[in-house]
mmCIF file of C-alpha atoms in Angstrom:
data_model
loop_
_atom_site.group_PDB
_atom_site.id
_atom_site.type_symbol
_atom_site.label_atom_id
_atom_site.label_comp_id
_atom_site.label_asym_id
_atom_site.label_seq_id
_atom_site.Cartn_x
_atom_site.Cartn_y
_atom_site.Cartn_z
ATOM 1 C CA MET A 1296 -44.941 -15.850 71.863
ATOM 2 C CA ILE A 1297 -44.616 -13.825 68.676
ATOM 3 C CA THR A 1298 -41.175 -12.665 67.745
ATOM 4 C CA SER A 1299 -40.484 -9.975 65.196
ATOM 5 C CA ALA A 1300 -39.063 -11.256 61.941
ATOM 6 C CA GLN A 1301 -35.537 -10.218 61.273
ATOM 7 C CA LYS A 1302 -34.448 -9.284 57.803
ATOM 8 C CA ALA A 1303 -31.894 -11.598 56.311
ATOM 9 C CA PRO A 1304 -28.577 -9.854 55.754
ATOM 10 C CA GLN A 1305 -28.174 -8.748 52.168
ATOM 11 C CA ALA A 1306 -25.045 -9.455 50.200
ATOM 12 C CA PRO A 1307 -23.029 -6.292 49.572
ATOM 13 C CA GLN A 1308 -23.556 -4.778 46.138
ATOM 14 C CA ILE A 1309 -20.518 -4.962 43.880
ATOM 15 C CA SER A 1310 -19.892 -1.945 41.676
ATOM 16 C CA GLN A 1311 -19.461 -2.387 37.931
ATOM 17 C CA ALA A 1312 -15.865 -1.176 38.172
ATOM 18 C CA ALA A 1313 -15.021 -3.697 40.907
ATOM 19 C CA LEU A 1314 -16.697 -6.486 38.941
ATOM 20 C CA ASP A 1315 -14.739 -5.568 35.810
ATOM 21 C CA GLU A 1316 -11.526 -5.624 37.824
ATOM 22 C CA SER A 1317 -12.342 -9.141 39.034
ATOM 23 C CA ILE A 1318 -13.227 -10.333 35.534
ATOM 24 C CA THR A 1319 -10.007 -8.884 34.142
ATOM 25 C CA ALA A 1320 -8.049 -10.587 36.922
ATOM 26 C CA TRP A 1321 -9.731 -13.900 36.043
ATOM 27 C CA ALA A 1322 -8.808 -13.411 32.385
ATOM 28 C CA LEU A 1323 -5.170 -12.833 33.303
ATOM 29 C CA ALA A 1324 -5.199 -15.867 35.608
ATOM 30 C CA ALA A 1325 -6.808 -17.924 32.845
ATOM 31 C CA ARG A 1326 -4.012 -16.793 30.560
ATOM 32 C CA ALA A 1327 -1.590 -18.324 33.054
ATOM 33 C CA GLY A 1328 -3.436 -21.654 32.908
ATOM 34 C CA ASP A 1329 -5.846 -21.392 35.853
ATOM 35 C CA ALA A 1330 -8.790 -23.609 34.833
ATOM 36 C CA ASP A 1331 -11.036 -22.248 37.607
ATOM 37 C CA ALA A 1332 -10.372 -18.703 36.392
ATOM 38 C CA VAL A 1333 -11.377 -19.749 32.872
ATOM 39 C CA GLU A 1334 -14.733 -20.975 34.172
ATOM 40 C CA ARG A 1335 -15.292 -17.809 36.222
ATOM 41 C CA PHE A 1336 -14.369 -15.600 33.262
ATOM 42 C CA VAL A 1337 -16.771 -17.373 30.888
ATOM 43 C CA ARG A 1338 -19.612 -17.525 33.397
ATOM 44 C CA ALA A 1339 -19.281 -13.829 34.291
ATOM 45 C CA LEU A 1340 -19.481 -12.592 30.707
ATOM 46 C CA HIS A 1341 -21.599 -15.196 28.948
ATOM 47 C CA ARG A 1342 -24.864 -13.249 29.351
ATOM 48 C CA ASP A 1343 -23.293 -9.997 28.107
ATOM 49 C CA VAL A 1344 -21.881 -11.716 25.037
ATOM 50 C CA VAL A 1345 -25.184 -13.410 24.180
ATOM 51 C CA ARG A 1346 -27.115 -10.171 24.627
ATOM 52 C CA TYR A 1347 -24.629 -8.119 22.600
ATOM 53 C CA VAL A 1348 -24.462 -10.667 19.785
ATOM 54 C CA ALA A 1349 -28.263 -10.848 19.725
ATOM 55 C CA HIS A 1350 -28.439 -7.080 19.226
ATOM 56 C CA LEU A 1351 -25.985 -7.208 16.328
ATOM 57 C CA CYS A 1352 -26.979 -10.431 14.619
ATOM 58 C CA ALA A 1353 -29.770 -10.679 12.040
ATOM 59 C CA ASP A 1354 -30.090 -14.439 12.462
ATOM 60 C CA PRO A 1355 -31.616 -15.534 15.809
ATOM 61 C CA GLN A 1356 -30.604 -19.122 15.112
ATOM 62 C CA ALA A 1357 -26.932 -18.105 15.019
ATOM 63 C CA VAL A 1358 -26.732 -16.319 18.390
ATOM 64 C CA ASP A 1359 -25.604 -19.304 20.453
ATOM 65 C CA ASP A 1360 -23.065 -20.345 17.815
ATOM 66 C CA LEU A 1361 -21.660 -16.816 17.621
ATOM 67 C CA ALA A 1362 -21.402 -16.593 21.412
ATOM 68 C CA GLN A 1363 -19.546 -19.909 21.464
ATOM 69 C CA ASP A 1364 -17.308 -18.723 18.622
ATOM 70 C CA THR A 1365 -16.568 -15.560 20.594
ATOM 71 C CA PHE A 1366 -15.361 -17.479 23.642
ATOM 72 C CA LEU A 1367 -13.367 -19.926 21.525
ATOM 73 C CA ARG A 1368 -11.598 -17.002 19.857
ATOM 74 C CA ALA A 1369 -11.039 -15.300 23.202
ATOM 75 C CA LEU A 1370 -9.623 -18.375 24.908
ATOM 76 C CA GLY A 1371 -7.358 -18.946 21.929
ATOM 77 C CA SER A 1372 -6.144 -15.341 22.163
ATOM 78 C CA LEU A 1373 -5.709 -15.077 25.926
ATOM 79 C CA HIS A 1374 -1.946 -15.265 25.539
ATOM 80 C CA ARG A 1375 -2.136 -11.838 23.851
ATOM 81 C CA PHE A 1376 -4.395 -10.241 26.471
ATOM 82 C CA GLU A 1377 -2.350 -7.956 28.731
ATOM 83 C CA GLY A 1378 -5.102 -6.259 30.721
ATOM 84 C CA ARG A 1379 -4.595 -2.812 29.182
ATOM 85 C CA SER A 1380 -8.372 -2.591 28.781
ATOM 86 C CA SER A 1381 -11.052 -4.425 30.733
ATOM 87 C CA ALA A 1382 -11.604 -8.051 29.797
ATOM 88 C CA ARG A 1383 -15.264 -7.200 29.192
ATOM 89 C CA SER A 1384 -14.531 -4.649 26.443
ATOM 90 C CA TRP A 1385 -11.834 -6.922 25.000
ATOM 91 C CA LEU A 1386 -14.293 -9.804 24.787
ATOM 92 C CA LEU A 1387 -17.084 -7.683 23.293
ATOM 93 C CA SER A 1388 -14.640 -6.489 20.632
ATOM 94 C CA ILE A 1389 -14.059 -10.124 19.752
ATOM 95 C CA ALA A 1390 -17.825 -10.717 19.694
ATOM 96 C CA ARG A 1391 -18.243 -7.825 17.271
ATOM 97 C CA ARG A 1392 -15.595 -9.267 14.956
ATOM 98 C CA ALA A 1393 -17.271 -12.670 15.145
ATOM 99 C CA VAL A 1394 -20.572 -11.135 14.014
ATOM 100 C CA VAL A 1395 -18.870 -9.165 11.216
ATOM 101 C CA ASP A 1396 -17.124 -12.314 10.023
ATOM 102 C CA SER A 1397 -20.457 -14.159 10.054
ATOM 103 C CA TYR A 1398 -21.961 -11.440 7.830
ATOM 104 C CA ARG A 1399 -19.071 -11.751 5.395
ATOM 105 C CA TYR A 1400 -19.505 -15.521 5.301
ATOM 106 C CA ALA A 1401 -23.282 -15.229 4.880
ATOM 107 C CA ALA A 1402 -22.848 -12.737 2.024
ATOM 108 C CA ALA A 1403 -21.480 -15.573 -0.096
ATOM 109 C CA ARG A 1404 -24.613 -17.662 0.464
ATOM 110 C CA PRO A 1405 -28.275 -17.029 -0.416
ATOM 111 C CA ARG A 1406 -30.262 -15.778 2.590
ATOM 112 C CA LEU A 1407 -33.485 -17.509 3.557
ATOM 113 C CA SER A 1408 -34.964 -14.351 5.057
ATOM 114 C CA ASP A 1409 -34.224 -10.634 4.914
ATOM 115 C CA VAL A 1410 -36.123 -9.847 8.100
ATOM 116 C CA PRO A 1411 -33.807 -9.278 11.093
ATOM 117 C CA ASP A 1412 -35.155 -10.863 14.253
ATOM 118 C CA TRP A 1413 -32.431 -10.124 16.791
ATOM 119 C CA GLN A 1414 -34.971 -9.096 19.430
ATOM 120 C CA LEU A 1415 -36.530 -12.567 19.415
ATOM 121 C CA ALA A 1416 -33.111 -14.088 20.021
ATOM 122 C CA ALA A 1417 -32.472 -11.651 22.864
ATOM 123 C CA GLU A 1418 -35.802 -12.532 24.449
ATOM 124 C CA ARG A 1419 -35.001 -16.233 24.243
ATOM 125 C CA ALA A 1420 -31.639 -15.576 25.879
ATOM 126 C CA GLN A 1421 -33.330 -14.123 28.974
ATOM 127 C CA ARG A 1422 -34.803 -16.108 31.827
ATOM 128 C CA ARG A 1423 -38.555 -15.651 32.036
ATOM 129 C CA ASP A 1424 -38.867 -16.241 35.770
ATOM 130 C CA LEU A 1425 -36.970 -13.109 36.774
ATOM 131 C CA PRO A 1426 -38.622 -9.941 38.137
ATOM 132 C CA GLY A 1427 -38.892 -7.266 35.483
ATOM 133 C CA PHE A 1428 -38.857 -9.683 32.551
ATOM 134 C CA ASP A 1429 -41.886 -8.000 30.949
ATOM 135 C CA ASP A 1430 -40.159 -4.628 31.213
ATOM 136 C CA GLY A 1431 -37.106 -6.156 29.565
ATOM 137 C CA VAL A 1432 -39.182 -7.385 26.629
ATOM 138 C CA VAL A 1433 -40.713 -3.911 26.236
ATOM 139 C CA LEU A 1434 -37.211 -2.424 26.194
ATOM 140 C CA LEU A 1435 -36.144 -4.876 23.489
ATOM 141 C CA ASP A 1436 -39.152 -3.877 21.389
ATOM 142 C CA LEU A 1437 -38.304 -0.200 21.774
ATOM 143 C CA LEU A 1438 -34.631 -0.768 21.000
ATOM 144 C CA ALA A 1439 -35.655 -2.476 17.774
ATOM 145 C CA SER A 1440 -36.863 0.877 16.452
ATOM 146 C CA LEU A 1441 -33.464 2.553 16.921
ATOM 147 C CA PRO A 1442 -30.885 2.845 14.141
ATOM 148 C CA ALA A 1443 -28.304 0.055 14.470
ATOM 149 C CA GLU A 1444 -25.408 2.331 15.500
ATOM 150 C CA ARG A 1445 -27.418 4.060 18.247
ATOM 151 C CA ARG A 1446 -28.769 0.730 19.462
ATOM 152 C CA GLU A 1447 -25.255 -0.700 19.705
ATOM 153 C CA ALA A 1448 -23.973 2.321 21.635
ATOM 154 C CA PHE A 1449 -26.924 2.124 24.034
ATOM 155 C CA VAL A 1450 -26.500 -1.624 24.580
ATOM 156 C CA LEU A 1451 -22.761 -1.331 25.228
ATOM 157 C CA THR A 1452 -23.007 1.517 27.736
ATOM 158 C CA GLN A 1453 -26.434 1.125 29.346
ATOM 159 C CA LEU A 1454 -26.935 -2.657 29.282
ATOM 160 C CA ALA A 1455 -23.426 -4.099 29.189
ATOM 161 C CA GLY A 1456 -22.155 -1.291 31.426
ATOM 162 C CA LEU A 1457 -19.033 -0.344 29.484
ATOM 163 C CA PRO A 1458 -17.494 3.094 30.049
ATOM 164 C CA TYR A 1459 -17.858 5.355 27.020
ATOM 165 C CA ALA A 1460 -14.149 5.128 26.192
ATOM 166 C CA GLU A 1461 -14.230 1.337 26.086
ATOM 167 C CA ALA A 1462 -17.490 1.319 24.142
ATOM 168 C CA ALA A 1463 -15.776 3.567 21.603
ATOM 169 C CA ARG A 1464 -12.938 1.055 21.241
ATOM 170 C CA VAL A 1465 -15.415 -1.780 20.759
ATOM 171 C CA SER A 1466 -17.387 0.213 18.160
ATOM 172 C CA ASP A 1467 -14.222 1.590 16.536
ATOM 173 C CA CYS A 1468 -15.389 5.203 16.677
ATOM 174 C CA PRO A 1469 -14.598 8.375 18.706
ATOM 175 C CA VAL A 1470 -15.863 8.714 22.276
ATOM 176 C CA GLY A 1471 -17.850 11.781 21.311
ATOM 177 C CA THR A 1472 -19.692 9.785 18.681
ATOM 178 C CA VAL A 1473 -20.674 7.169 21.258
ATOM 179 C CA ARG A 1474 -21.931 9.861 23.640
ATOM 180 C CA SER A 1475 -23.962 11.448 20.852
ATOM 181 C CA ARG A 1476 -25.482 8.115 19.809
ATOM 182 C CA VAL A 1477 -26.428 7.235 23.386
ATOM 183 C CA ALA A 1478 -27.988 10.670 23.970
ATOM 184 C CA ARG A 1479 -30.045 10.392 20.788
ATOM 185 C CA ALA A 1480 -31.047 6.815 21.652
ATOM 186 C CA ARG A 1481 -32.223 7.931 25.095
ATOM 187 C CA ALA A 1482 -34.220 10.825 23.610
ATOM 188 C CA THR A 1483 -35.897 8.487 21.133
ATOM 189 C CA LEU A 1484 -36.711 5.928 23.821
ATOM 190 C CA VAL A 1485 -38.218 8.614 26.059
ATOM 191 C CA ASP A 1486 -40.398 9.804 23.176
ATOM 192 C CA LEU A 1487 -41.530 6.250 22.451
ATOM 193 C CA LEU A 1488 -42.342 5.612 26.110
ATOM 194 C CA GLU A 1489 -44.379 8.812 26.267
ATOM 195 C CA GLU A 1490 -46.264 7.799 23.121
ATOM 196 C CA GLU A 1491 -47.052 4.376 24.608
ATOM 197 C CA ALA A 1492 -48.244 5.974 27.856
ATOM 198 C CA ALA A 1493 -50.497 8.349 25.925
ATOM 199 C CA GLU A 1494 -52.134 5.628 23.831
ATOM 200 C CA PRO A 1495 -54.151 3.995 26.682
ATOM 201 C CA ALA A 1496 -55.449 7.422 27.743
ATOM 202 C CA ALA A 1497 -56.524 8.209 24.188
ATOM 203 C CA LEU A 1498 -58.295 4.860 23.919
ATOM 204 C CA ALA A 1499 -59.985 5.346 27.277
ATOM 205 C CA GLY A 1500 -61.607 8.610 26.123
ATOM 206 C CA PRO A 1501 -64.164 7.101 23.701
ATOM 207 C CA ALA A 1502 -64.764 4.176 26.062
ATOM 208 C CA ALA A 1503 -65.580 6.567 28.881
ATOM 209 C CA LEU A 1504 -68.043 8.395 26.682
ATOM 210 C CA VAL A 1505 -69.770 5.138 25.755
ATOM 211 C CA ALA A 1506 -70.001 4.115 29.412
#
């Protein structure tokens, strides 16, 4: 007897806003000394911090250290976190300061290389067995061509999922500036994608004639 296969029930999708509320609640609980909340808070935002730091940092070898520094700073400052903004934007602000401080420290030392390789660090931070990994690598390559300020705005709002107002606080600039940077980043990415799509067709023309 053949029975029809039943689809396994899917877990309900959690909106970004609901997730941010949970993360902020964990941060406040961690502030009160809840060790389990500390673990949940770190686990929920670790990937975002690594990805954001990788986009800002010119040294791929420093990404993990900067992410760790970010969480150490955050956990040491939890007593000052009051939940007025989301814990995500608060933590990414700390990550940005950690990267800036690392630049200031590095400025006092001779650099071994002047070639930024943040995209390599971001690739290494991603799991390679996930669906869409190749598309993610392509996106990283395209983002590399954007000016740093537009890339940061795009990463904060489109990848990290911050609202524009919170992204503006993280970037220390007006909301309108963030919106403008994201719009220009999107336009550039669309143009680059169209150019990449046109290249195979252009290459196929001579090949077709030869065949």
